[in-house]
mmCIF file of C-alpha atoms in Angstrom:
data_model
loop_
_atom_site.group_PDB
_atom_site.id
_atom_site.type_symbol
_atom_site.label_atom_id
_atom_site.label_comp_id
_atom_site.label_asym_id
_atom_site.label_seq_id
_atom_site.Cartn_x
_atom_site.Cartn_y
_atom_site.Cartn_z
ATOM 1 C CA UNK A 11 43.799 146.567 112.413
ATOM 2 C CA UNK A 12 46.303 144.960 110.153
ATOM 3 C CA UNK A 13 49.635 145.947 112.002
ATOM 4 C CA UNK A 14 47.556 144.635 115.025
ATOM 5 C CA UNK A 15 47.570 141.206 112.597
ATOM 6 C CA UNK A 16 50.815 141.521 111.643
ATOM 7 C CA UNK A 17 52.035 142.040 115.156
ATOM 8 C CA UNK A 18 50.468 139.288 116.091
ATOM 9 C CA UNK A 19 51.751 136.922 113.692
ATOM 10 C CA UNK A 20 54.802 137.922 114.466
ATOM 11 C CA UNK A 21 54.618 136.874 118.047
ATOM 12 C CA UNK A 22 53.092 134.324 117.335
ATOM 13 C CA UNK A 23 56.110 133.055 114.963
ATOM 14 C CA UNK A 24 58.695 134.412 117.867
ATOM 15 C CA UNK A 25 57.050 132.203 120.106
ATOM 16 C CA UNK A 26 56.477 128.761 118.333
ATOM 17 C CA UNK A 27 60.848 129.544 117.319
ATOM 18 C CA UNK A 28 61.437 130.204 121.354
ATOM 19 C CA UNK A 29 59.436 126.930 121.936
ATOM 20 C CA UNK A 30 61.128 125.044 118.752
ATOM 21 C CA UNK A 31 64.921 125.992 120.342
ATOM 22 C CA UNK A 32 63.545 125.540 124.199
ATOM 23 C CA UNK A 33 62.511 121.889 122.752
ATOM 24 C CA UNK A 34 65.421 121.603 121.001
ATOM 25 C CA UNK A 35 67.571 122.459 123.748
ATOM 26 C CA UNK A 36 65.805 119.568 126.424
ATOM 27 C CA UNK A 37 65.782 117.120 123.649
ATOM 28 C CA UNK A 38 69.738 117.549 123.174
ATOM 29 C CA UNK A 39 70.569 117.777 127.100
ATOM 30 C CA UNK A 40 68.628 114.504 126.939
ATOM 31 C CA UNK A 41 70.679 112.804 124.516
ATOM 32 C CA UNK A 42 73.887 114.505 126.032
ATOM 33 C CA UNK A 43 72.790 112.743 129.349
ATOM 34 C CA UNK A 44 72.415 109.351 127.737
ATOM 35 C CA UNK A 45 76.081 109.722 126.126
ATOM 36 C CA UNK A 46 77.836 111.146 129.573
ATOM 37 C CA UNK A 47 76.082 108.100 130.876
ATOM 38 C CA UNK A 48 77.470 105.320 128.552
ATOM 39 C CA UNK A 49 80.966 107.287 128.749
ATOM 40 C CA UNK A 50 81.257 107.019 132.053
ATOM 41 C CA UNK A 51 80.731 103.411 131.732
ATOM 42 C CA UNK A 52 83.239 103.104 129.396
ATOM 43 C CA UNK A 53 85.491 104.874 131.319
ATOM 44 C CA UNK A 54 85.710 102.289 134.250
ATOM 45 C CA UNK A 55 88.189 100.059 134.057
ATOM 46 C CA UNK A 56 87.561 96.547 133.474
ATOM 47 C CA UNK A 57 87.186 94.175 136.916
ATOM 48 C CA UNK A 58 89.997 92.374 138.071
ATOM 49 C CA UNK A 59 90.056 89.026 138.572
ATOM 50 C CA UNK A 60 89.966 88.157 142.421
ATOM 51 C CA UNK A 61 92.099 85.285 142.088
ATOM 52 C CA UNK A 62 93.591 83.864 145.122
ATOM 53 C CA UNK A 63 96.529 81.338 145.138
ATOM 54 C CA UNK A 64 96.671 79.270 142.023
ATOM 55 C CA UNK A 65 96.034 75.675 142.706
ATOM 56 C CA UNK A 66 98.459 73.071 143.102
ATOM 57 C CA UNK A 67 96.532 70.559 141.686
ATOM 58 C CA UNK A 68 95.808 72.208 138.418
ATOM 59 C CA UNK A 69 98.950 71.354 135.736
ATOM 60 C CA UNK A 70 98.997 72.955 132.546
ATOM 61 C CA UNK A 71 99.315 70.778 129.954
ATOM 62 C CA UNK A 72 100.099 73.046 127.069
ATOM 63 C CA UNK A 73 100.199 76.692 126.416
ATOM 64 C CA UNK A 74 98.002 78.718 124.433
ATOM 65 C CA UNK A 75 99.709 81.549 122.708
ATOM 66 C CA UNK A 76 98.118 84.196 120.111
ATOM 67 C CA UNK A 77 100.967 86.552 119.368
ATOM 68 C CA UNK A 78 98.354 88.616 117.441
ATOM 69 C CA UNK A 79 96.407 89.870 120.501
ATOM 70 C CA UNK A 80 99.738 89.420 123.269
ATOM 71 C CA UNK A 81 97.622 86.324 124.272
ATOM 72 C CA UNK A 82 99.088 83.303 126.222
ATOM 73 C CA UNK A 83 97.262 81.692 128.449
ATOM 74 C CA UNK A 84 97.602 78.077 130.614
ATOM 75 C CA UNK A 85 95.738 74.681 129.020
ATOM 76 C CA UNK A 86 94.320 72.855 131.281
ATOM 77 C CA UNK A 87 92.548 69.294 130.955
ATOM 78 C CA UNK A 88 88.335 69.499 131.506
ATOM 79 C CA UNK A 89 86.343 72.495 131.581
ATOM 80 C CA UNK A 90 85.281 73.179 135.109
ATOM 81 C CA UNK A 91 84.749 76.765 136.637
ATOM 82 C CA UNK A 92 87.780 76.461 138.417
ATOM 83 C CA UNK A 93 90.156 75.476 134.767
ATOM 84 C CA UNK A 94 88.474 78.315 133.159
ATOM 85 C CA UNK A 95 88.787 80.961 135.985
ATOM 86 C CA UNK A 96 92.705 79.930 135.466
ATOM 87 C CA UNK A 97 93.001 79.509 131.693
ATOM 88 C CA UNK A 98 91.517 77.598 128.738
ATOM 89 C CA UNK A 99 90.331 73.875 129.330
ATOM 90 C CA UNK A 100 90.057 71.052 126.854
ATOM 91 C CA UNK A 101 88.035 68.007 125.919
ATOM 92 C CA UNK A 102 89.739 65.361 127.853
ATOM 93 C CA UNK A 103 91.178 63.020 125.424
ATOM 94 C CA UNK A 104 90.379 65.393 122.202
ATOM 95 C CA UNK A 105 94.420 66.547 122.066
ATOM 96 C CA UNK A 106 96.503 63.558 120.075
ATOM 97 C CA UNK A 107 99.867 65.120 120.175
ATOM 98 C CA UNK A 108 100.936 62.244 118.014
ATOM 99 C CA UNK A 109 98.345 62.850 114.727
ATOM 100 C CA UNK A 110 97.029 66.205 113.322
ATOM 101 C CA UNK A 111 93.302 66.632 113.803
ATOM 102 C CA UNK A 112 91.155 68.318 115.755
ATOM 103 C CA UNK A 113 90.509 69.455 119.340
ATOM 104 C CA UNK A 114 87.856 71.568 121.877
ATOM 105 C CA UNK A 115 89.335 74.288 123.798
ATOM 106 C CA UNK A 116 86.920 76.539 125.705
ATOM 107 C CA UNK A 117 87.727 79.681 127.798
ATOM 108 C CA UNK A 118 86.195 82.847 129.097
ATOM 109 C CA UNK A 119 87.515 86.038 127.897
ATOM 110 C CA UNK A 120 87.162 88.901 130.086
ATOM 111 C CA UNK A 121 90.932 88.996 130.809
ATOM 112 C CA UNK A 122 92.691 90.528 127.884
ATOM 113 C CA UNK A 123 91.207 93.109 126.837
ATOM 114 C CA UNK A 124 92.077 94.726 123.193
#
């Protein structure tokens, strides 16, 4: 009767290990599907921008230039779609070329990419 006991402890212990690694094994192809999943996403590359013909209208009125991050980009005066689909836009009137002080630049980023 006890190697009957024994015997069945013993599958009993096999099993609950078989179901431990079979556990084991669907939680970690889980997580190994998550990862392939962000990878791939990571491994497209970034859209390009569908820009057309630049716009005759537009004139830069400075140039923005970050050495740091190979950044230079076109300054444009206002902040419409349109200026910030072509470069970086600022407060009309803010830039006094004449005085140090202060000025508001905005842009989208989304087409340099570090």
């Amino acid at each position: 009767m006890e190697d009957q006991n024994i015997s069945y402890q013993q599958d009993k212990i096999i099993d609950n290990f078989n179901k431990g690694r079979e556990d084991t094994a669907t939680s970690f192809n889980k997580t190994l599907e998550r990862y392939t999943h962000v990878n791939n996403l990571l491994d497209k590359p970034p859209p390009s921008p569908q820009l057309t013909q630049f716009p005759q209208e537009l004139q830069a009125i400075a140039i923005l230039e970050i050495p740091t991050i190979q950044l230079g980009l076109p300054v444009f005066e206002g902040f419409t779609e349109e200026i910030l689909s072509y470069g970086v836009g600022i407060m009309n009137n803010s830039l006094d070329l004449e005085n140090n002080g202060n000025t508001a630049l905005a842009a989208h980023r989304g087409f340099n990419y570090l």
